Amino acid sequence: MAEGNQEQLRFHPVEGCTVRAEFNGGAMSSDFGPMLLRGVDRQIGLSDRLAAAIADWRHSSYTDHELGDLLAYRAFLHACGYADGNDADALSTDPVFQLALDRYPLAEKSRLASGSTFCRLENGVSKKDIYRLGQAFVDQFIASYAQEPEAIVLDLDHTVDPTHGQQAFSFYNHHYRTHCFLPLAIFEGQTGRLVTAVLRPGKTPTGAENASILRRVLDRLRVAWPDTHILVRGDGHFANPEIMSLIAERPNTDFLLGLTGNNRLYEQARPDLDAAAEEHTARCAEARRMSLTPPQATRHYCELSYAAGSWPITPRVILKAEVMAAGRNPRFVVTSLQQPEPEYLYAALYTARGQDENFIKHWKNDLFAERTSDRSFLANHLRLFYACAAYVLHHALRTQVLAHTELARAEPGTVIVKLFKRAVRVVPKKRRVDLHLPTSCPVKGLLHRASEILYRIKPPPPRPA
């Protein structure tokens, strides 16, 4: 069958009328989101901060795009649901993206960077550039607070990033049954703010490697916030002597980490598990007698006397003695905190780290942190940072601009669909640019609120070079 005219779309008639569509609408865009992201970026200074971290090696005679524009463009693309460099080619003449990068729309000189430009950027960054970018995200996290916080929680977690080509430092990881990278993400557990992230090889990290990364983060935070209490929280991968030593030697810093069970721990846990099993049996029998639904689980929380010989200190070990219909499920955590009771430590403080999985899901699934398909490891690290920048922009938009609205706690994907994907016609004039949105726009009130807030807030002065 002949393809016909690809510039025209045909549809079935409606009430006897022929229906056709053509790609001749002129200066239109399917994305209004970049205009909101531009306001957020101007307010928090993210792209300028990241650009300052990279030593620009490019010759000025052959440079059409500033580093800040390149980083902002890719961050905006990720934040609007576009994951790849090819999308930069397709949207280089999009009038709304051009406006978001402070360019007069539709002019030939306003064309945005292409995918090949980003390829050269990604393969031109150095190890020092990547290191400074990682620090820049920590600085951005610090700058997101108006004053020194009383306490913060650093949630550490590794996440699998499957690889499918010949990427450098892609290794087979038996736990995940795939070749992968294993990036480390650090979020603030109470607010969901991104602290920083590190792209890692696919092998399981050593305690010394984790401690080395954490030390740099803690040093930078402590310079800015000398009195803030810092709680480092993570699963059993981080319960090692190196992490404990690092935190134990620092004032006003504690850890709360999962602990893998062993024979000695299971032996100490047996009496509490027996008591929990006896209580669970009695509760189930009582529920059946009363024709009620049996309880799903019975849990006891207690403190054990245990310390591994390699540990530099003697921390507290907390047991959750859980008994369910499927059997016994003992769980352990280790902490340097002295005050909270065992149940509060485990049920309130430690289990709250499960929210970190949602932050990682948003970062990976909605903002494409897994698009690391370049052969160069440094290039893939920069691609990971694109997703980090998109996450920071989304978080600032939701918490500072969309607070107390229906999207205040929405996932990035929901914000993209409900708020960003709005058709807009761009009409450039001599002294202004008019944007025409649909009359029946369902989020008219939200867009008005967001644009007014961003318009009225004075952006900070430019950062010194």
PDB file of N, CA and C in Angstrom, residues 248-339:
ATOM      1  N   ALA A 248      31.744   7.641  63.764  1.00  0.00           N
ATOM      2  CA  ALA A 248      32.039   7.690  65.195  1.00  0.00           C
ATOM      3  C   ALA A 248      33.018   8.795  65.537  1.00  0.00           C
ATOM      4  N   GLU A 249      33.910   9.141  64.628  1.00  0.00           N
ATOM      5  CA  GLU A 249      34.921  10.159  64.914  1.00  0.00           C
ATOM      6  C   GLU A 249      34.415  11.581  64.690  1.00  0.00           C
ATOM      7  N   ARG A 250      33.170  11.722  64.256  1.00  0.00           N
ATOM      8  CA  ARG A 250      32.620  13.043  63.954  1.00  0.00           C
ATOM      9  C   ARG A 250      31.567  13.434  64.985  1.00  0.00           C
ATOM     10  N   PRO A 251      31.662  14.626  65.543  1.00  0.00           N
ATOM     11  CA  PRO A 251      30.654  15.061  66.523  1.00  0.00           C
ATOM     12  C   PRO A 251      29.316  15.329  65.853  1.00  0.00           C
ATOM     13  N   ASN A 252      28.262  15.137  66.599  1.00  0.00           N
ATOM     14  CA  ASN A 252      26.901  15.461  66.153  1.00  0.00           C
ATOM     15  C   ASN A 252      26.519  14.692  64.891  1.00  0.00           C
ATOM     16  N   THR A 253      27.068  13.490  64.757  1.00  0.00           N
ATOM     17  CA  THR A 253      26.781  12.654  63.599  1.00  0.00           C
ATOM     18  C   THR A 253      26.535  11.228  64.081  1.00  0.00           C
ATOM     19  N   ASP A 254      25.465  10.600  63.600  1.00  0.00           N
ATOM     20  CA  ASP A 254      25.110   9.241  64.013  1.00  0.00           C
ATOM     21  C   ASP A 254      24.753   8.403  62.797  1.00  0.00           C
ATOM     22  N   PHE A 255      24.657   7.095  63.025  1.00  0.00           N
ATOM     23  CA  PHE A 255      24.250   6.195  61.961  1.00  0.00           C
ATOM     24  C   PHE A 255      23.128   5.283  62.436  1.00  0.00           C
ATOM     25  N   LEU A 256      22.306   4.845  61.485  1.00  0.00           N
ATOM     26  CA  LEU A 256      21.244   3.862  61.718  1.00  0.00           C
ATOM     27  C   LEU A 256      21.214   2.985  60.472  1.00  0.00           C
ATOM     28  N   LEU A 257      21.725   1.756  60.624  1.00  0.00           N
ATOM     29  CA  LEU A 257      21.979   0.912  59.466  1.00  0.00           C
ATOM     30  C   LEU A 257      21.364  -0.468  59.655  1.00  0.00           C
ATOM     31  N   GLY A 258      20.903  -1.044  58.562  1.00  0.00           N
ATOM     32  CA  GLY A 258      20.463  -2.429  58.616  1.00  0.00           C
ATOM     33  C   GLY A 258      21.634  -3.343  58.917  1.00  0.00           C
ATOM     34  N   LEU A 259      21.341  -4.500  59.459  1.00  0.00           N
ATOM     35  CA  LEU A 259      22.393  -5.440  59.849  1.00  0.00           C
ATOM     36  C   LEU A 259      22.002  -6.839  59.392  1.00  0.00           C
ATOM     37  N   THR A 260      22.865  -7.466  58.631  1.00  0.00           N
ATOM     38  CA  THR A 260      22.612  -8.829  58.161  1.00  0.00           C
ATOM     39  C   THR A 260      22.732  -9.814  59.322  1.00  0.00           C
ATOM     40  N   GLY A 261      21.783 -10.715  59.432  1.00  0.00           N
ATOM     41  CA  GLY A 261      21.794 -11.684  60.526  1.00  0.00           C
ATOM     42  C   GLY A 261      22.896 -12.718  60.382  1.00  0.00           C
ATOM     43  N   ASN A 262      23.330 -13.258  61.518  1.00  0.00           N
ATOM     44  CA  ASN A 262      24.292 -14.369  61.545  1.00  0.00           C
ATOM     45  C   ASN A 262      23.896 -15.316  62.668  1.00  0.00           C
ATOM     46  N   ASN A 263      24.633 -16.388  62.847  1.00  0.00           N
ATOM     47  CA  ASN A 263      24.254 -17.409  63.826  1.00  0.00           C
ATOM     48  C   ASN A 263      24.168 -16.853  65.248  1.00  0.00           C
ATOM     49  N   ARG A 264      25.117 -15.983  65.613  1.00  0.00           N
ATOM     50  CA  ARG A 264      25.092 -15.424  66.965  1.00  0.00           C
ATOM     51  C   ARG A 264      23.869 -14.546  67.179  1.00  0.00           C
ATOM     52  N   LEU A 265      23.542 -13.756  66.167  1.00  0.00           N
ATOM     53  CA  LEU A 265      22.364 -12.899  66.296  1.00  0.00           C
ATOM     54  C   LEU A 265      21.085 -13.725  66.365  1.00  0.00           C
ATOM     55  N   TYR A 266      20.997 -14.733  65.509  1.00  0.00           N
ATOM     56  CA  TYR A 266      19.795 -15.580  65.527  1.00  0.00           C
ATOM     57  C   TYR A 266      19.660 -16.311  66.860  1.00  0.00           C
ATOM     58  N   GLU A 267      20.787 -16.712  67.455  1.00  0.00           N
ATOM     59  CA  GLU A 267      20.732 -17.394  68.748  1.00  0.00           C
ATOM     60  C   GLU A 267      20.217 -16.450  69.832  1.00  0.00           C
ATOM     61  N   GLN A 268      20.695 -15.210  69.820  1.00  0.00           N
ATOM     62  CA  GLN A 268      20.217 -14.252  70.814  1.00  0.00           C
ATOM     63  C   GLN A 268      18.751 -13.884  70.587  1.00  0.00           C
ATOM     64  N   ALA A 269      18.318 -13.944  69.331  1.00  0.00           N
ATOM     65  CA  ALA A 269      16.947 -13.546  69.009  1.00  0.00           C
ATOM     66  C   ALA A 269      15.921 -14.624  69.318  1.00  0.00           C
ATOM     67  N   ARG A 270      16.378 -15.878  69.526  1.00  0.00           N
ATOM     68  CA  ARG A 270      15.432 -16.982  69.660  1.00  0.00           C
ATOM     69  C   ARG A 270      14.426 -16.785  70.792  1.00  0.00           C
ATOM     70  N   PRO A 271      14.825 -16.387  72.028  1.00  0.00           N
ATOM     71  CA  PRO A 271      13.810 -16.223  73.090  1.00  0.00           C
ATOM     72  C   PRO A 271      12.716 -15.208  72.729  1.00  0.00           C
ATOM     73  N   ASP A 272      13.094 -14.095  72.117  1.00  0.00           N
ATOM     74  CA  ASP A 272      12.093 -13.093  71.745  1.00  0.00           C
ATOM     75  C   ASP A 272      11.216 -13.583  70.605  1.00  0.00           C
ATOM     76  N   LEU A 273      11.781 -14.347  69.691  1.00  0.00           N
ATOM     77  CA  LEU A 273      10.984 -14.922  68.615  1.00  0.00           C
ATOM     78  C   LEU A 273      10.008 -15.955  69.160  1.00  0.00           C
ATOM     79  N   ASP A 274      10.465 -16.741  70.127  1.00  0.00           N
ATOM     80  CA  ASP A 274       9.568 -17.724  70.755  1.00  0.00           C
ATOM     81  C   ASP A 274       8.394 -17.028  71.432  1.00  0.00           C
ATOM     82  N   ALA A 275       8.694 -15.937  72.152  1.00  0.00           N
ATOM     83  CA  ALA A 275       7.622 -15.199  72.833  1.00  0.00           C
ATOM     84  C   ALA A 275       6.654 -14.583  71.826  1.00  0.00           C
ATOM     85  N   ALA A 276       7.199 -14.039  70.720  1.00  0.00           N
ATOM     86  CA  ALA A 276       6.338 -13.456  69.696  1.00  0.00           C
ATOM     87  C   ALA A 276       5.488 -14.525  69.022  1.00  0.00           C
ATOM     88  N   ALA A 277       6.062 -15.728  68.807  1.00  0.00           N
ATOM     89  CA  ALA A 277       5.311 -16.816  68.182  1.00  0.00           C
ATOM     90  C   ALA A 277       4.173 -17.280  69.090  1.00  0.00           C
ATOM     91  N   GLU A 278       4.439 -17.362  70.386  1.00  0.00           N
ATOM     92  CA  GLU A 278       3.400 -17.786  71.330  1.00  0.00           C
ATOM     93  C   GLU A 278       2.267 -16.754  71.363  1.00  0.00           C
ATOM     94  N   GLU A 279       2.636 -15.471  71.372  1.00  0.00           N
ATOM     95  CA  GLU A 279       1.609 -14.436  71.383  1.00  0.00           C
ATOM     96  C   GLU A 279       0.810 -14.435  70.080  1.00  0.00           C
ATOM     97  N   HIS A 280       1.506 -14.654  68.953  1.00  0.00           N
ATOM     98  CA  HIS A 280       0.814 -14.652  67.659  1.00  0.00           C
ATOM     99  C   HIS A 280      -0.187 -15.806  67.588  1.00  0.00           C
ATOM    100  N   THR A 281       0.202 -16.970  68.091  1.00  0.00           N
ATOM    101  CA  THR A 281      -0.710 -18.111  68.101  1.00  0.00           C
ATOM    102  C   THR A 281      -1.951 -17.810  68.937  1.00  0.00           C
ATOM    103  N   ALA A 282      -1.734 -17.186  70.094  1.00  0.00           N
ATOM    104  CA  ALA A 282      -2.864 -16.865  70.965  1.00  0.00           C
ATOM    105  C   ALA A 282      -3.769 -15.818  70.311  1.00  0.00           C
ATOM    106  N   ARG A 283      -3.197 -14.841  69.655  1.00  0.00           N
ATOM    107  CA  ARG A 283      -4.003 -13.794  69.007  1.00  0.00           C
ATOM    108  C   ARG A 283      -4.817 -14.370  67.847  1.00  0.00           C
ATOM    109  N   CYS A 284      -4.205 -15.270  67.099  1.00  0.00           N
ATOM    110  CA  CYS A 284      -4.931 -15.898  65.983  1.00  0.00           C
ATOM    111  C   CYS A 284      -6.087 -16.748  66.498  1.00  0.00           C
ATOM    112  N   ALA A 285      -5.843 -17.500  67.595  1.00  0.00           N
ATOM    113  CA  ALA A 285      -6.899 -18.333  68.161  1.00  0.00           C
ATOM    114  C   ALA A 285      -8.052 -17.466  68.677  1.00  0.00           C
ATOM    115  N   GLU A 286      -7.720 -16.343  69.310  1.00  0.00           N
ATOM    116  CA  GLU A 286      -8.750 -15.447  69.811  1.00  0.00           C
ATOM    117  C   GLU A 286      -9.542 -14.837  68.664  1.00  0.00           C
ATOM    118  N   ALA A 287      -8.852 -14.490  67.578  1.00  0.00           N
ATOM    119  CA  ALA A 287      -9.539 -13.907  66.424  1.00  0.00           C
ATOM    120  C   ALA A 287     -10.506 -14.904  65.796  1.00  0.00           C
ATOM    121  N   ARG A 288     -10.070 -16.154  65.691  1.00  0.00           N
ATOM    122  CA  ARG A 288     -10.973 -17.175  65.124  1.00  0.00           C
ATOM    123  C   ARG A 288     -12.176 -17.400  66.025  1.00  0.00           C
ATOM    124  N   ARG A 289     -11.939 -17.372  67.345  1.00  0.00           N
ATOM    125  CA  ARG A 289     -13.040 -17.567  68.276  1.00  0.00           C
ATOM    126  C   ARG A 289     -14.062 -16.448  68.170  1.00  0.00           C
ATOM    127  N   MET A 290     -13.584 -15.231  67.874  1.00  0.00           N
ATOM    128  CA  MET A 290     -14.464 -14.085  67.755  1.00  0.00           C
ATOM    129  C   MET A 290     -14.929 -13.853  66.314  1.00  0.00           C
ATOM    130  N   SER A 291     -14.596 -14.778  65.422  1.00  0.00           N
ATOM    131  CA  SER A 291     -14.952 -14.670  63.993  1.00  0.00           C
ATOM    132  C   SER A 291     -14.396 -13.390  63.371  1.00  0.00           C
ATOM    133  N   LEU A 292     -13.165 -13.059  63.747  1.00  0.00           N
ATOM    134  CA  LEU A 292     -12.488 -11.884  63.218  1.00  0.00           C
ATOM    135  C   LEU A 292     -11.335 -12.311  62.312  1.00  0.00           C
ATOM    136  N   THR A 293     -10.830 -11.394  61.546  1.00  0.00           N
ATOM    137  CA  THR A 293      -9.687 -11.682  60.687  1.00  0.00           C
ATOM    138  C   THR A 293      -8.444 -11.833  61.545  1.00  0.00           C
ATOM    139  N   PRO A 294      -7.706 -12.918  61.399  1.00  0.00           N
ATOM    140  CA  PRO A 294      -6.493 -13.115  62.209  1.00  0.00           C
ATOM    141  C   PRO A 294      -5.467 -12.026  61.933  1.00  0.00           C
ATOM    142  N   PRO A 295      -4.662 -11.648  62.897  1.00  0.00           N
ATOM    143  CA  PRO A 295      -3.622 -10.629  62.683  1.00  0.00           C
ATOM    144  C   PRO A 295      -2.584 -11.110  61.672  1.00  0.00           C
ATOM    145  N   GLN A 296      -2.092 -10.191  60.866  1.00  0.00           N
ATOM    146  CA  GLN A 296      -1.091 -10.567  59.863  1.00  0.00           C
ATOM    147  C   GLN A 296       0.256 -10.883  60.486  1.00  0.00           C
ATOM    148  N   ALA A 297       0.600 -10.184  61.555  1.00  0.00           N
ATOM    149  CA  ALA A 297       1.914 -10.394  62.159  1.00  0.00           C
ATOM    150  C   ALA A 297       1.891  -9.931  63.610  1.00  0.00           C
ATOM    151  N   THR A 298       2.802 -10.481  64.388  1.00  0.00           N
ATOM    152  CA  THR A 298       3.052 -10.029  65.755  1.00  0.00           C
ATOM    153  C   THR A 298       4.520  -9.655  65.850  1.00  0.00           C
ATOM    154  N   ARG A 299       4.791  -8.474  66.402  1.00  0.00           N
ATOM    155  CA  ARG A 299       6.165  -7.970  66.424  1.00  0.00           C
ATOM    156  C   ARG A 299       6.558  -7.578  67.845  1.00  0.00           C
ATOM    157  N   HIS A 300       7.762  -7.975  68.240  1.00  0.00           N
ATOM    158  CA  HIS A 300       8.386  -7.517  69.473  1.00  0.00           C
ATOM    159  C   HIS A 300       9.675  -6.800  69.097  1.00  0.00           C
ATOM    160  N   TYR A 301       9.985  -5.725  69.815  1.00  0.00           N
ATOM    161  CA  TYR A 301      11.212  -4.985  69.567  1.00  0.00           C
ATOM    162  C   TYR A 301      12.049  -5.005  70.836  1.00  0.00           C
ATOM    163  N   CYS A 302      13.325  -5.302  70.697  1.00  0.00           N
ATOM    164  CA  CYS A 302      14.174  -5.362  71.876  1.00  0.00           C
ATOM    165  C   CYS A 302      15.624  -5.072  71.484  1.00  0.00           C
ATOM    166  N   GLU A 303      16.454  -4.890  72.484  1.00  0.00           N
ATOM    167  CA  GLU A 303      17.865  -4.581  72.262  1.00  0.00           C
ATOM    168  C   GLU A 303      18.713  -5.791  72.636  1.00  0.00           C
ATOM    169  N   LEU A 304      19.687  -6.104  71.776  1.00  0.00           N
ATOM    170  CA  LEU A 304      20.556  -7.255  71.996  1.00  0.00           C
ATOM    171  C   LEU A 304      21.944  -6.797  72.415  1.00  0.00           C
ATOM    172  N   SER A 305      22.643  -7.673  73.084  1.00  0.00           N
ATOM    173  CA  SER A 305      24.026  -7.416  73.468  1.00  0.00           C
ATOM    174  C   SER A 305      24.929  -8.095  72.449  1.00  0.00           C
ATOM    175  N   TYR A 306      25.376  -7.323  71.465  1.00  0.00           N
ATOM    176  CA  TYR A 306      26.164  -7.902  70.376  1.00  0.00           C
ATOM    177  C   TYR A 306      27.076  -6.828  69.799  1.00  0.00           C
ATOM    178  N   ALA A 307      28.295  -7.231  69.449  1.00  0.00           N
ATOM    179  CA  ALA A 307      29.227  -6.352  68.738  1.00  0.00           C
ATOM    180  C   ALA A 307      30.232  -7.216  68.010  1.00  0.00           C
ATOM    181  N   ALA A 308      30.401  -6.988  66.727  1.00  0.00           N
ATOM    182  CA  ALA A 308      31.394  -7.723  65.946  1.00  0.00           C
ATOM    183  C   ALA A 308      32.793  -7.275  66.347  1.00  0.00           C
ATOM    184  N   GLY A 309      33.735  -8.181  66.254  1.00  0.00           N
ATOM    185  CA  GLY A 309      35.099  -7.865  66.661  1.00  0.00           C
ATOM    186  C   GLY A 309      35.736  -6.769  65.836  1.00  0.00           C
ATOM    187  N   SER A 310      35.299  -6.597  64.586  1.00  0.00           N
ATOM    188  CA  SER A 310      35.899  -5.587  63.708  1.00  0.00           C
ATOM    189  C   SER A 310      35.297  -4.199  63.890  1.00  0.00           C
ATOM    190  N   TRP A 311      34.215  -4.091  64.663  1.00  0.00           N
ATOM    191  CA  TRP A 311      33.578  -2.800  64.840  1.00  0.00           C
ATOM    192  C   TRP A 311      34.437  -1.905  65.723  1.00  0.00           C
ATOM    193  N   PRO A 312      34.598  -0.650  65.368  1.00  0.00           N
ATOM    194  CA  PRO A 312      35.443   0.246  66.161  1.00  0.00           C
ATOM    195  C   PRO A 312      34.782   0.715  67.450  1.00  0.00           C
ATOM    196  N   ILE A 313      33.475   0.601  67.546  1.00  0.00           N
ATOM    197  CA  ILE A 313      32.735   1.009  68.740  1.00  0.00           C
ATOM    198  C   ILE A 313      31.752  -0.112  69.077  1.00  0.00           C
ATOM    199  N   THR A 314      31.081   0.041  70.215  1.00  0.00           N
ATOM    200  CA  THR A 314      30.048  -0.915  70.597  1.00  0.00           C
ATOM    201  C   THR A 314      28.692  -0.229  70.467  1.00  0.00           C
ATOM    202  N   PRO A 315      28.080  -0.319  69.308  1.00  0.00           N
ATOM    203  CA  PRO A 315      26.796   0.363  69.097  1.00  0.00           C
ATOM    204  C   PRO A 315      25.649  -0.471  69.644  1.00  0.00           C
ATOM    205  N   ARG A 316      24.463   0.046  69.539  1.00  0.00           N
ATOM    206  CA  ARG A 316      23.259  -0.683  69.932  1.00  0.00           C
ATOM    207  C   ARG A 316      22.783  -1.538  68.765  1.00  0.00           C
ATOM    208  N   VAL A 317      22.359  -2.746  69.048  1.00  0.00           N
ATOM    209  CA  VAL A 317      21.775  -3.639  68.042  1.00  0.00           C
ATOM    210  C   VAL A 317      20.316  -3.877  68.430  1.00  0.00           C
ATOM    211  N   ILE A 318      19.427  -3.566  67.511  1.00  0.00           N
ATOM    212  CA  ILE A 318      17.992  -3.654  67.759  1.00  0.00           C
ATOM    213  C   ILE A 318      17.413  -4.815  66.954  1.00  0.00           C
ATOM    214  N   LEU A 319      16.567  -5.588  67.588  1.00  0.00           N
ATOM    215  CA  LEU A 319      15.903  -6.731  66.953  1.00  0.00           C
ATOM    216  C   LEU A 319      14.423  -6.439  66.753  1.00  0.00           C
ATOM    217  N   LYS A 320      13.950  -6.722  65.559  1.00  0.00           N
ATOM    218  CA  LYS A 320      12.510  -6.805  65.331  1.00  0.00           C
ATOM    219  C   LYS A 320      12.168  -8.290  65.228  1.00  0.00           C
ATOM    220  N   ALA A 321      11.565  -8.818  66.289  1.00  0.00           N
ATOM    221  CA  ALA A 321      11.159 -10.230  66.308  1.00  0.00           C
ATOM    222  C   ALA A 321       9.751 -10.311  65.734  1.00  0.00           C
ATOM    223  N   GLU A 322       9.646 -10.668  64.480  1.00  0.00           N
ATOM    224  CA  GLU A 322       8.365 -10.685  63.773  1.00  0.00           C
ATOM    225  C   GLU A 322       7.971 -12.123  63.451  1.00  0.00           C
ATOM    226  N   VAL A 323       6.708 -12.442  63.718  1.00  0.00           N
ATOM    227  CA  VAL A 323       6.156 -13.758  63.405  1.00  0.00           C
ATOM    228  C   VAL A 323       4.906 -13.563  62.576  1.00  0.00           C
ATOM    229  N   MET A 324       4.859 -14.223  61.428  1.00  0.00           N
ATOM    230  CA  MET A 324       3.722 -14.128  60.510  1.00  0.00           C
ATOM    231  C   MET A 324       3.210 -15.534  60.205  1.00  0.00           C
ATOM    232  N   ALA A 325       2.163 -15.594  59.422  1.00  0.00           N
ATOM    233  CA  ALA A 325       1.632 -16.900  59.034  1.00  0.00           C
ATOM    234  C   ALA A 325       2.666 -17.689  58.252  1.00  0.00           C
ATOM    235  N   ALA A 326       3.535 -16.974  57.497  1.00  0.00           N
ATOM    236  CA  ALA A 326       4.559 -17.654  56.696  1.00  0.00           C
ATOM    237  C   ALA A 326       5.740 -18.115  57.530  1.00  0.00           C
ATOM    238  N   GLY A 327       5.827 -17.668  58.781  1.00  0.00           N
ATOM    239  CA  GLY A 327       6.938 -18.090  59.629  1.00  0.00           C
ATOM    240  C   GLY A 327       7.574 -16.917  60.348  1.00  0.00           C
ATOM    241  N   ARG A 328       8.782 -17.166  60.852  1.00  0.00           N
ATOM    242  CA  ARG A 328       9.496 -16.159  61.627  1.00  0.00           C
ATOM    243  C   ARG A 328      10.339 -15.278  60.691  1.00  0.00           C
ATOM    244  N   ASN A 329      10.415 -13.979  61.044  1.00  0.00           N
ATOM    245  CA  ASN A 329      11.117 -13.039  60.184  1.00  0.00           C
ATOM    246  C   ASN A 329      11.913 -12.062  61.054  1.00  0.00           C
ATOM    247  N   PRO A 330      13.036 -12.511  61.636  1.00  0.00           N
ATOM    248  CA  PRO A 330      13.827 -11.603  62.467  1.00  0.00           C
ATOM    249  C   PRO A 330      14.593 -10.600  61.610  1.00  0.00           C
ATOM    250  N   ARG A 331      14.624  -9.341  62.061  1.00  0.00           N
ATOM    251  CA  ARG A 331      15.359  -8.288  61.371  1.00  0.00           C
ATOM    252  C   ARG A 331      16.179  -7.513  62.398  1.00  0.00           C
ATOM    253  N   PHE A 332      17.337  -7.001  61.949  1.00  0.00           N
ATOM    254  CA  PHE A 332      18.253  -6.333  62.869  1.00  0.00           C
ATOM    255  C   PHE A 332      18.694  -4.990  62.297  1.00  0.00           C
ATOM    256  N   VAL A 333      18.922  -4.025  63.186  1.00  0.00           N
ATOM    257  CA  VAL A 333      19.567  -2.772  62.814  1.00  0.00           C
ATOM    258  C   VAL A 333      20.625  -2.462  63.862  1.00  0.00           C
ATOM    259  N   VAL A 334      21.607  -1.659  63.452  1.00  0.00           N
ATOM    260  CA  VAL A 334      22.674  -1.239  64.362  1.00  0.00           C
ATOM    261  C   VAL A 334      22.735   0.282  64.320  1.00  0.00           C
ATOM    262  N   THR A 335      22.937   0.906  65.485  1.00  0.00           N
ATOM    263  CA  THR A 335      22.883   2.363  65.544  1.00  0.00           C
ATOM    264  C   THR A 335      23.793   2.912  66.627  1.00  0.00           C
ATOM    265  N   SER A 336      24.236   4.138  66.423  1.00  0.00           N
ATOM    266  CA  SER A 336      24.995   4.855  67.448  1.00  0.00           C
ATOM    267  C   SER A 336      24.096   5.759  68.272  1.00  0.00           C
ATOM    268  N   LEU A 337      22.807   5.828  67.938  1.00  0.00           N
ATOM    269  CA  LEU A 337      21.856   6.636  68.700  1.00  0.00           C
ATOM    270  C   LEU A 337      21.623   6.003  70.070  1.00  0.00           C
ATOM    271  N   GLN A 338      21.583   6.808  71.115  1.00  0.00           N
ATOM    272  CA  GLN A 338      21.472   6.277  72.467  1.00  0.00           C
ATOM    273  C   GLN A 338      20.084   6.438  73.082  1.00  0.00           C
ATOM    274  N   GLN A 339      19.322   7.430  72.650  1.00  0.00           N
ATOM    275  CA  GLN A 339      18.096   7.779  73.355  1.00  0.00           C
ATOM    276  C   GLN A 339      16.849   6.992  72.945  1.00  0.00           C
TER     277      GLN A 339
END
